[in-house]
Amino acid sequence: MVTVHVEGIPERRLSRSGPVTLAARAFGAIPPPALVLLGVVSVQVGAAVAKQLFTLAGAAGTVTLRLVLAALILLLVWRPSLRLDRRTYAVIVGYGLVLGAMNLSFYQAIKHIPLGAAVTIEFLGPLAVAVIGSRRWLDGVWALLAAAGVLLLTRVDGGLALPGVLFAAGAGACWAGYILLTAALGSRTSDGKGLALAMVVGAAVALPFGVAEAGTMLLDPVVLVAGAAVALLSSVIPYSLELEALRKIPPRVFGILMSLEPAVAALAGLLLLHEALRPAQWVAVFCVVLASIGATRTARPEV
């Protein structure tokens, strides 16, 4: 997945890249809001496919396949140079570390609890980014609404498995850092080259856990094919789309669109994994979605 819209680089410099350029132009023509929504759908479908792979490779093994294969794909597509300044390297390494930790935590979460519930809890991270530091009473209302939604989600019919809740909360903390570093990565790199290098770091973080859990199963042809699909759906496509969208739209608009993530996850879990949430749990999901949209929509404009 590539994009052709690169600030400050004349189009003629990309004209010889053949199929890469054609694909880039196609994605570059998609409106930024559609890029974000496509990314949201892609990552949640990928998560549903990944969960079905747990029986063969385990949660950590699936994460490892996802990140390693995604890194290889991005390296082949972008062929990044290592001639970068120290600050750019710091952003890339930080992004990669957060990426690896976020995915390890999230996959452990969906191992124990439904996909929609895990994403809803995880979404407290982005919501915290939207409201932290605010002194306005309205932002406090959004925070309370989100907290009520998560409390309702975890209390219905005996609640959710505690390990899943804790892993989802950890993934949410990582997601908050991911959002902050995504904007920094997009501003310091002109295309997907920084993302490719960051994915290598994330893969290195996950690799020891994956090898320990899955061992030689990671080399099984069926597992590799399924892992490649997960890598494309959950990493290569959505992260590339998000980086491109953040270059074209304000973070606040991006945040509003990303607020649909819990609802999309719940639908993906229902349709692909047959994880039916109870009515009260759907109410909880939409409480968090509404809180996130409200907090992002009413945030102070970027200066």
PDB file of N, CA and C in Angstrom, residues 5 15-16 39 52 55 95 99 106 108 111 117 120 124 162-163 184 191 199 207 209 228 246 248 260 267 285 288:
ATOM      1  N   HIS A   5       1.000  11.173  -2.841  1.00  0.00           N
ATOM      2  CA  HIS A   5       0.984  12.556  -2.384  1.00  0.00           C
ATOM      3  C   HIS A   5       2.084  12.770  -1.349  1.00  0.00           C
ATOM      4  N   SER A  15       7.622   9.249 -11.368  1.00  0.00           N
ATOM      5  CA  SER A  15       6.984   8.768 -12.575  1.00  0.00           C
ATOM      6  C   SER A  15       7.535   7.460 -13.088  1.00  0.00           C
ATOM      7  N   ARG A  16       8.698   7.012 -12.600  1.00  0.00           N
ATOM      8  CA  ARG A  16       9.304   5.801 -13.107  1.00  0.00           C
ATOM      9  C   ARG A  16       9.029   4.573 -12.255  1.00  0.00           C
ATOM     10  N   GLY A  39      -9.214   2.397   6.731  1.00  0.00           N
ATOM     11  CA  GLY A  39      -8.237   1.874   7.678  1.00  0.00           C
ATOM     12  C   GLY A  39      -8.894   1.234   8.894  1.00  0.00           C
ATOM     13  N   GLN A  52      -8.699 -15.988  14.674  1.00  0.00           N
ATOM     14  CA  GLN A  52      -8.920 -17.348  14.191  1.00  0.00           C
ATOM     15  C   GLN A  52      -7.605 -18.110  14.025  1.00  0.00           C
ATOM     16  N   THR A  55      -5.403 -20.525  17.348  1.00  0.00           N
ATOM     17  CA  THR A  55      -5.355 -21.956  17.642  1.00  0.00           C
ATOM     18  C   THR A  55      -4.106 -22.616  17.048  1.00  0.00           C
ATOM     19  N   TYR A  95       8.107   5.021  18.084  1.00  0.00           N
ATOM     20  CA  TYR A  95       6.913   4.542  17.390  1.00  0.00           C
ATOM     21  C   TYR A  95       6.920   3.021  17.311  1.00  0.00           C
ATOM     22  N   LEU A  99       4.362   0.443  19.020  1.00  0.00           N
ATOM     23  CA  LEU A  99       3.632  -0.426  18.093  1.00  0.00           C
ATOM     24  C   LEU A  99       3.713  -1.883  18.524  1.00  0.00           C
ATOM     25  N   PHE A 106      -2.842  -6.054  22.871  1.00  0.00           N
ATOM     26  CA  PHE A 106      -4.178  -6.171  22.291  1.00  0.00           C
ATOM     27  C   PHE A 106      -4.518  -7.615  21.926  1.00  0.00           C
ATOM     28  N   GLN A 108      -3.348 -10.300  23.276  1.00  0.00           N
ATOM     29  CA  GLN A 108      -3.606 -11.025  24.514  1.00  0.00           C
ATOM     30  C   GLN A 108      -5.005 -10.699  25.037  1.00  0.00           C
ATOM     31  N   LYS A 111      -7.681 -12.550  23.127  1.00  0.00           N
ATOM     32  CA  LYS A 111      -7.601 -13.980  23.457  1.00  0.00           C
ATOM     33  C   LYS A 111      -8.572 -14.313  24.595  1.00  0.00           C
ATOM     34  N   ALA A 117     -15.461  -5.733  22.776  1.00  0.00           N
ATOM     35  CA  ALA A 117     -15.219  -5.295  24.150  1.00  0.00           C
ATOM     36  C   ALA A 117     -13.781  -4.845  24.329  1.00  0.00           C
ATOM     37  N   THR A 120     -13.248  -1.454  22.717  1.00  0.00           N
ATOM     38  CA  THR A 120     -13.933  -0.407  23.484  1.00  0.00           C
ATOM     39  C   THR A 120     -13.098   0.022  24.689  1.00  0.00           C
ATOM     40  N   LEU A 124     -10.067   3.870  25.479  1.00  0.00           N
ATOM     41  CA  LEU A 124      -9.875   4.867  26.531  1.00  0.00           C
ATOM     42  C   LEU A 124      -8.555   5.612  26.341  1.00  0.00           C
ATOM     43  N   LEU A 162     -10.810 -10.779  33.740  1.00  0.00           N
ATOM     44  CA  LEU A 162      -9.912  -9.721  34.201  1.00  0.00           C
ATOM     45  C   LEU A 162      -8.628  -9.614  33.376  1.00  0.00           C
ATOM     46  N   PRO A 163      -7.961 -10.718  33.012  1.00  0.00           N
ATOM     47  CA  PRO A 163      -6.744 -10.576  32.196  1.00  0.00           C
ATOM     48  C   PRO A 163      -7.008  -9.842  30.885  1.00  0.00           C
ATOM     49  N   ALA A 184       3.957  12.791  14.796  1.00  0.00           N
ATOM     50  CA  ALA A 184       5.377  13.152  14.726  1.00  0.00           C
ATOM     51  C   ALA A 184       6.078  12.434  13.582  1.00  0.00           C
ATOM     52  N   ASP A 191       6.986   9.910   3.432  1.00  0.00           N
ATOM     53  CA  ASP A 191       6.205   8.818   2.867  1.00  0.00           C
ATOM     54  C   ASP A 191       6.229   7.639   3.827  1.00  0.00           C
ATOM     55  N   MET A 199       8.268  -0.304  11.755  1.00  0.00           N
ATOM     56  CA  MET A 199       7.694  -1.644  11.787  1.00  0.00           C
ATOM     57  C   MET A 199       8.766  -2.686  12.083  1.00  0.00           C
ATOM     58  N   LEU A 207       9.162 -10.442  18.332  1.00  0.00           N
ATOM     59  CA  LEU A 207       9.773 -11.702  17.890  1.00  0.00           C
ATOM     60  C   LEU A 207      10.101 -12.682  19.026  1.00  0.00           C
ATOM     61  N   PHE A 209       8.743 -13.117  21.922  1.00  0.00           N
ATOM     62  CA  PHE A 209       7.501 -13.664  22.487  1.00  0.00           C
ATOM     63  C   PHE A 209       6.866 -14.658  21.514  1.00  0.00           C
ATOM     64  N   ALA A 228       0.323 -13.455   6.520  1.00  0.00           N
ATOM     65  CA  ALA A 228       0.498 -12.401   5.521  1.00  0.00           C
ATOM     66  C   ALA A 228      -0.793 -11.609   5.331  1.00  0.00           C
ATOM     67  N   LEU A 246      -3.380  11.762   8.017  1.00  0.00           N
ATOM     68  CA  LEU A 246      -2.918  12.772   8.975  1.00  0.00           C
ATOM     69  C   LEU A 246      -2.104  13.879   8.308  1.00  0.00           C
ATOM     70  N   LYS A 248      -3.147  15.277   5.648  1.00  0.00           N
ATOM     71  CA  LYS A 248      -4.111  16.071   4.883  1.00  0.00           C
ATOM     72  C   LYS A 248      -5.235  16.652   5.736  1.00  0.00           C
ATOM     73  N   LEU A 260     -15.185   5.775  15.598  1.00  0.00           N
ATOM     74  CA  LEU A 260     -16.072   4.697  15.177  1.00  0.00           C
ATOM     75  C   LEU A 260     -15.459   3.310  15.395  1.00  0.00           C
ATOM     76  N   LEU A 267     -18.980  -4.985  15.344  1.00  0.00           N
ATOM     77  CA  LEU A 267     -19.614  -5.560  14.163  1.00  0.00           C
ATOM     78  C   LEU A 267     -18.742  -6.644  13.535  1.00  0.00           C
ATOM     79  N   VAL A 285     -20.759   0.166  24.349  1.00  0.00           N
ATOM     80  CA  VAL A 285     -19.898   0.501  23.200  1.00  0.00           C
ATOM     81  C   VAL A 285     -20.245   1.875  22.660  1.00  0.00           C
ATOM     82  N   VAL A 288     -19.054   4.865  24.704  1.00  0.00           N
ATOM     83  CA  VAL A 288     -17.649   5.214  24.465  1.00  0.00           C
ATOM     84  C   VAL A 288     -17.494   5.907  23.124  1.00  0.00           C
TER      85      VAL A 288
END
